[in-house]
Amino acid sequence: MTAGVASDNENDTLEDNMHTQELPVLYAINVMIEGAEFTQYIHFFTTKTNERKIAEHSYKVTNIGTRTVPLTVTLFAPVQLEHGFIWNVSDMVNHTSDSSVCKLLTEGRVTNAPGKRQSRSTKGCTASLCKKFQCETGPLPWNSAVTFSLTGELLPVKDLKELKLKQLTFETQASLAFTAQYTQRPKDAFHRAEITTSVEFVEEINKLPIILGSLFGGLILLLIITVVLYKIGFFKRKYSRRNAESSQQTAPDKEATQKLDAANSAGNEPEKLSEQNTVSGEEKKNGVMAEQNTASSEGTETGAGSEESVAPNGKTETGVGSQ
């Protein structure tokens, strides 16, 4: 847009009579970056040496607008952490786009991302050795996304027993940038992100003494409880109760048995009386027969004696008398 002015009274100031002003035309876009899959917690055992863990931080860039736009993604990854820990981030990995190109810009003590305030939990790249990666996404179509990942081994350099640490944290940072012909409102609202990983140090405990102590303690407690119950007569009361219940159950059976025996005995009395009469009759008969036999034998002996006589001639004659 050009504006000019002219005057008849003008002398030598014609060069100041024209002015041109450019008004840029910007394309509205809607892009964002956020943390995707990442390793949130890592555990190290203080009793193990040369232990290594894999840590991964992934960022997802999404174009949720209606216009295709090329983007520049800048990532900061700490390499040398506090207390002698090292994160071996070898290279940037792109999982979803073939047109994206990533390269390592610097490796050293670099600053945070532009406009990114320093985190309170970690010192970030301003206090550790970092790597700075820059990736060009190329024309990113609308309603599409691309993911970038930082992966590496985390390992301690010093002995963990000497460090006596409880927890350690480290973070990565990422930011979006685009050319001047694009704009977004609100400005820079979703163009920065960070991911934090917590490293915890665990002391291994020898569980054998705990197991043995618990076992013997449980046995002693069981023995004490048994002795106390025995002293207060718990088992006796239970035994007497069982006897009482069993006696109550067997009492009706005894009464029924007694009644049955009484009935049987009452029914068998006539038979017993008849048997007794029979036996007594037989005994009497046997006694009469025995008496008769005895009497007959005595009579025989008497008759024989009366038939013996002395003859006149002095001889004894024996005669059999007949009845």
Coordinates of C-alpha atoms in Angstrom, one line a residue:
M1 CA 0.0 0.0 0.0
T2 CA 1.6 3.3 -1.2
A3 CA 0.5 6.8 -0.2
G4 CA 1.7 10.1 -1.7
V5 CA 1.2 13.8 -1.2
A6 CA 1.9 16.8 -3.6
S7 CA 2.0 20.6 -3.1
D8 CA 2.5 23.6 -5.4
N9 CA 4.7 25.2 -2.8
E10 CA 7.0 22.3 -2.5
N11 CA 10.7 23.0 -3.2
D12 CA 13.2 20.1 -2.9
T13 CA 11.4 17.6 -0.6
L14 CA 9.8 15.4 -3.2
E15 CA 11.5 12.3 -1.9
D16 CA 9.5 12.6 1.3
N17 CA 6.2 12.7 -0.4
M18 CA 5.7 9.0 -1.0
H19 CA 5.4 6.1 1.6
T20 CA 4.8 2.4 1.1
Q21 CA 3.5 0.1 3.9
E22 CA 3.3 -3.7 3.6
L23 CA 0.7 -5.6 5.5
P24 CA 1.6 -9.4 5.8
V25 CA -1.1 -12.0 5.2
L26 CA -0.8 -14.9 7.7
Y27 CA -2.4 -18.3 7.4
A28 CA -4.1 -19.5 10.6
I29 CA -3.0 -22.9 11.7
N30 CA -3.7 -25.2 14.7
V31 CA -0.9 -27.4 15.7
M32 CA 0.2 -28.9 19.1
I33 CA 3.0 -31.0 20.7
E34 CA 2.5 -33.2 23.7
G35 CA 4.2 -36.0 25.6
A36 CA 3.2 -39.5 24.3
E37 CA 4.6 -42.8 25.6
F38 CA 7.5 -42.4 28.0
T39 CA 9.2 -44.1 30.9
Q40 CA 7.8 -42.6 34.1
Y41 CA 9.6 -44.6 36.8
I42 CA 12.9 -46.4 36.9
H43 CA 14.1 -48.5 39.8
F44 CA 17.7 -49.2 40.6
F45 CA 18.8 -51.7 43.4
T46 CA 21.7 -50.4 45.5
T47 CA 23.1 -53.9 45.9
K48 CA 23.6 -54.5 42.2
T49 CA 26.5 -53.2 40.1
N50 CA 26.6 -52.3 36.4
E51 CA 22.8 -52.3 36.3
R52 CA 21.3 -50.6 33.2
K53 CA 17.8 -49.4 32.4
I54 CA 16.1 -48.3 29.2
A55 CA 14.5 -44.9 29.3
E56 CA 12.3 -43.6 26.4
H57 CA 10.7 -40.2 25.9
S58 CA 8.2 -39.8 23.0
Y59 CA 6.6 -36.6 21.7
K60 CA 3.6 -36.4 19.4
V61 CA 3.1 -33.5 17.0
T62 CA -0.5 -33.1 15.7
N63 CA -2.0 -30.9 13.1
I64 CA -5.6 -30.4 14.1
G65 CA -6.2 -27.5 11.8
T66 CA -7.5 -27.5 8.2
R67 CA -4.2 -26.5 6.4
T68 CA -1.1 -28.4 5.6
V69 CA 1.9 -26.8 7.3
P70 CA 5.6 -27.6 7.6
L71 CA 6.9 -27.7 11.2
T72 CA 10.3 -27.7 12.9
V73 CA 10.6 -29.7 16.1
T74 CA 13.5 -29.0 18.5
L75 CA 14.3 -31.5 21.3
F76 CA 16.7 -31.2 24.3
A77 CA 17.9 -34.5 25.9
P78 CA 20.1 -34.6 29.0
V79 CA 23.1 -36.9 28.6
Q80 CA 25.1 -36.5 31.7
L81 CA 22.9 -36.3 34.8
E82 CA 23.5 -35.4 38.4
H83 CA 25.4 -37.8 40.7
G84 CA 27.3 -39.4 37.8
F85 CA 24.4 -40.9 35.9
I86 CA 24.6 -41.1 32.1
W87 CA 21.8 -41.4 29.6
N88 CA 23.1 -42.7 26.3
V89 CA 20.7 -41.2 23.8
S90 CA 22.2 -42.2 20.5
D91 CA 19.8 -40.8 17.9
M92 CA 16.3 -39.4 17.3
V93 CA 13.7 -41.9 16.1
N94 CA 10.7 -41.0 13.9
H95 CA 7.9 -43.6 14.0
T96 CA 5.2 -42.3 11.7
S97 CA 6.5 -40.0 9.0
D98 CA 8.9 -40.8 6.2
S99 CA 9.3 -37.2 5.2
S100 CA 10.7 -36.1 8.5
V101 CA 14.5 -35.5 8.8
C102 CA 16.2 -35.3 12.2
K103 CA 19.8 -34.3 12.9
L104 CA 22.0 -33.6 15.9
L105 CA 22.8 -29.9 16.2
T106 CA 24.9 -29.6 19.3
E107 CA 26.2 -31.8 22.1
G108 CA 27.3 -29.9 25.2
R109 CA 26.0 -27.5 27.7
V110 CA 23.0 -25.9 25.9
T111 CA 20.2 -23.7 27.1
N112 CA 16.6 -24.5 27.5
A113 CA 14.1 -24.1 24.7
P114 CA 13.1 -20.5 23.9
G115 CA 10.6 -19.2 26.4
K116 CA 10.7 -22.4 28.5
R117 CA 11.0 -21.8 32.2
Q118 CA 13.3 -23.9 34.2
S119 CA 11.7 -26.8 36.1
R120 CA 11.8 -26.9 39.8
S121 CA 12.3 -30.6 40.1
T122 CA 15.4 -30.8 37.8
K123 CA 18.0 -28.5 36.6
G124 CA 17.3 -29.4 32.9
C125 CA 19.8 -28.9 30.2
T126 CA 21.3 -25.8 31.8
A127 CA 23.0 -27.9 34.5
S128 CA 23.9 -31.1 32.6
L129 CA 25.4 -32.2 29.4
C130 CA 22.7 -32.3 26.7
K131 CA 22.0 -33.2 23.1
K132 CA 20.0 -30.9 20.9
F133 CA 18.1 -32.4 18.0
Q134 CA 16.2 -30.6 15.3
C135 CA 13.6 -32.3 13.1
E136 CA 11.8 -31.1 10.0
T137 CA 8.4 -32.6 9.5
G138 CA 7.9 -31.5 6.0
P139 CA 4.3 -30.6 4.9
L140 CA 2.2 -32.1 7.7
P141 CA -1.3 -32.7 6.4
W142 CA -4.3 -31.6 8.4
N143 CA -5.7 -34.1 10.9
S144 CA -2.5 -36.0 11.0
A145 CA 0.3 -36.6 13.6
V146 CA 4.0 -37.5 13.8
T147 CA 5.9 -39.0 16.8
F148 CA 9.5 -38.5 17.8
S149 CA 11.3 -40.6 20.4
L150 CA 14.4 -40.3 22.4
T151 CA 15.7 -43.7 23.6
G152 CA 18.8 -44.7 25.5
E153 CA 20.3 -46.7 28.4
L154 CA 20.5 -45.1 31.8
L155 CA 23.4 -46.3 33.9
P156 CA 25.2 -45.1 37.0
V157 CA 28.9 -44.4 36.9
K158 CA 29.5 -44.5 40.7
D159 CA 28.6 -47.1 43.2
L160 CA 25.1 -46.6 44.4
K161 CA 25.9 -47.6 48.0
E162 CA 28.3 -44.7 48.2
L163 CA 25.8 -42.2 46.7
K164 CA 23.1 -43.0 49.2
L165 CA 20.4 -41.5 47.0
K166 CA 16.7 -41.9 47.4
Q167 CA 15.4 -40.4 44.2
L168 CA 16.6 -38.7 41.1
T169 CA 14.7 -37.0 38.3
F170 CA 15.6 -35.8 34.8
E171 CA 13.5 -34.3 32.0
T172 CA 13.5 -33.7 28.2
Q173 CA 12.0 -30.7 26.5
A174 CA 10.5 -30.2 23.0
S175 CA 9.2 -27.1 21.1
L176 CA 7.5 -26.4 17.8
A177 CA 8.4 -23.7 15.3
F178 CA 7.0 -22.6 11.9
T179 CA 7.7 -20.0 9.3
A180 CA 6.4 -16.4 9.6
Q181 CA 3.6 -16.9 7.1
Y182 CA 1.7 -18.9 9.7
T183 CA 0.1 -17.8 13.0
Q184 CA -1.8 -19.5 15.8
R185 CA -4.0 -18.1 18.5
P186 CA -3.5 -18.2 21.4
K187 CA 0.2 -17.8 20.5
D188 CA 2.5 -20.6 21.7
A189 CA -0.2 -22.1 23.9
F190 CA 0.5 -25.7 22.9
H191 CA 4.0 -25.4 21.3
R192 CA 6.1 -26.6 24.2
A193 CA 6.1 -29.8 26.2
E194 CA 8.3 -31.6 28.7
I195 CA 8.6 -35.2 30.0
T196 CA 10.0 -36.1 33.4
T197 CA 11.3 -39.5 34.6
S198 CA 11.8 -40.4 38.2
V199 CA 14.6 -42.7 39.2
E200 CA 14.2 -44.5 42.5
F201 CA 16.8 -46.4 44.5
V202 CA 15.7 -49.5 46.3
E203 CA 17.6 -51.2 49.0
E204 CA 17.3 -55.0 48.9
I205 CA 16.4 -56.5 52.3
N206 CA 17.4 -60.1 53.3
K207 CA 14.0 -61.7 53.8
L208 CA 15.2 -64.9 55.3
P209 CA 15.5 -63.6 58.9
I210 CA 12.1 -62.0 58.6
I211 CA 10.5 -65.3 57.4
L212 CA 12.2 -67.4 60.1
G213 CA 11.4 -64.8 62.8
S214 CA 7.7 -64.7 61.7
L215 CA 7.6 -68.5 61.7
F216 CA 9.0 -69.0 65.1
G217 CA 7.0 -66.1 66.5
G218 CA 3.8 -67.6 65.1
L219 CA 4.6 -70.9 66.7
I220 CA 5.3 -69.4 70.1
L221 CA 2.1 -67.3 69.9
L222 CA 0.1 -70.4 69.1
L223 CA 1.7 -72.3 72.0
I224 CA 0.9 -69.4 74.4
I225 CA -2.7 -69.3 73.2
T226 CA -3.0 -73.1 73.6
V227 CA -1.6 -73.0 77.2
V228 CA -3.9 -70.1 78.2
L229 CA -7.0 -71.9 76.9
Y230 CA -6.0 -75.1 78.7
K231 CA -5.5 -73.2 81.9
I232 CA -9.0 -71.6 81.8
G233 CA -10.5 -75.0 81.0
F234 CA -11.6 -74.4 77.5
F235 CA -10.9 -77.9 76.3
K236 CA -12.5 -79.5 79.4
R237 CA -15.7 -77.6 79.1
K238 CA -15.9 -78.6 75.5
Y239 CA -15.2 -82.3 76.4
S240 CA -17.8 -82.3 79.2
R241 CA -20.3 -80.6 76.9
R242 CA -19.7 -83.4 74.3
N243 CA -20.2 -86.1 77.0
A244 CA -23.4 -84.5 78.2
E245 CA -24.8 -84.3 74.7
S246 CA -23.8 -88.0 74.0
S247 CA -25.4 -89.1 77.3
Q248 CA -28.6 -87.2 76.4
Q249 CA -28.7 -88.9 73.1
T250 CA -28.0 -92.4 74.6
A251 CA -30.6 -92.1 77.5
P252 CA -33.7 -92.7 75.3
D253 CA -31.9 -95.7 73.8
K254 CA -31.2 -97.2 77.2
E255 CA -34.8 -96.7 78.3
A256 CA -36.1 -98.4 75.2
T257 CA -33.8 -101.3 75.7
Q258 CA -34.9 -101.7 79.3
K259 CA -38.5 -101.7 78.3
L260 CA -37.9 -104.2 75.6
D261 CA -36.0 -106.5 78.0
A262 CA -38.9 -106.2 80.5
A263 CA -41.4 -107.1 77.9
N264 CA -39.4 -110.1 76.8
S265 CA -38.9 -111.3 80.3
A266 CA -42.7 -111.0 81.0
G267 CA -43.6 -113.0 77.9
N268 CA -41.2 -115.8 78.8
E269 CA -42.4 -116.4 82.4
P270 CA -45.1 -119.0 81.5
E271 CA -42.6 -121.0 79.5
K272 CA -40.2 -120.9 82.3
L273 CA -42.9 -122.1 84.8
S274 CA -43.9 -125.0 82.5
E275 CA -40.3 -125.9 82.1
Q276 CA -39.8 -125.8 85.9
N277 CA -43.0 -128.0 86.4
T278 CA -41.7 -130.5 83.8
V279 CA -38.4 -130.7 85.4
S280 CA -39.9 -131.2 88.9
G281 CA -42.2 -133.9 87.6
E282 CA -39.3 -135.7 86.0
E283 CA -37.3 -135.4 89.2
K284 CA -40.2 -136.8 91.2
K285 CA -40.7 -139.7 88.7
N286 CA -37.0 -140.5 88.8
G287 CA -37.1 -140.4 92.6
V288 CA -40.1 -142.9 92.8
M289 CA -38.4 -145.2 90.4
A290 CA -35.2 -145.0 92.4
E291 CA -37.1 -145.9 95.6
Q292 CA -38.8 -148.8 93.9
N293 CA -35.5 -150.2 92.7
T294 CA -34.1 -149.8 96.1
A295 CA -37.1 -151.6 97.7
S296 CA -37.0 -154.5 95.3
S297 CA -33.3 -155.0 95.9
E298 CA -33.9 -155.1 99.6
G299 CA -36.8 -157.6 99.3
T300 CA -34.7 -159.9 97.3
E301 CA -32.0 -159.9 99.8
T302 CA -34.6 -160.7 102.7
G303 CA -36.2 -163.6 100.9
A304 CA -32.9 -165.2 100.2
G305 CA -32.0 -165.1 103.9
S306 CA -35.2 -166.8 105.0
E307 CA -34.7 -169.7 102.7
E308 CA -31.4 -170.6 104.3
S309 CA -31.8 -173.4 107.0
V310 CA -29.8 -175.9 108.9
A311 CA -30.5 -179.5 108.1
P312 CA -30.7 -182.1 110.9
N313 CA -27.7 -183.8 109.6
G314 CA -25.7 -180.5 110.2
K315 CA -25.7 -179.5 106.5
T316 CA -26.9 -176.3 105.4
E317 CA -29.5 -176.4 102.7
T318 CA -30.3 -173.6 100.4
G319 CA -33.6 -173.3 98.8
V320 CA -35.1 -170.9 96.5
G321 CA -38.4 -169.9 97.5
S322 CA -40.9 -168.7 95.0
Q323 CA -43.5 -166.2 95.6

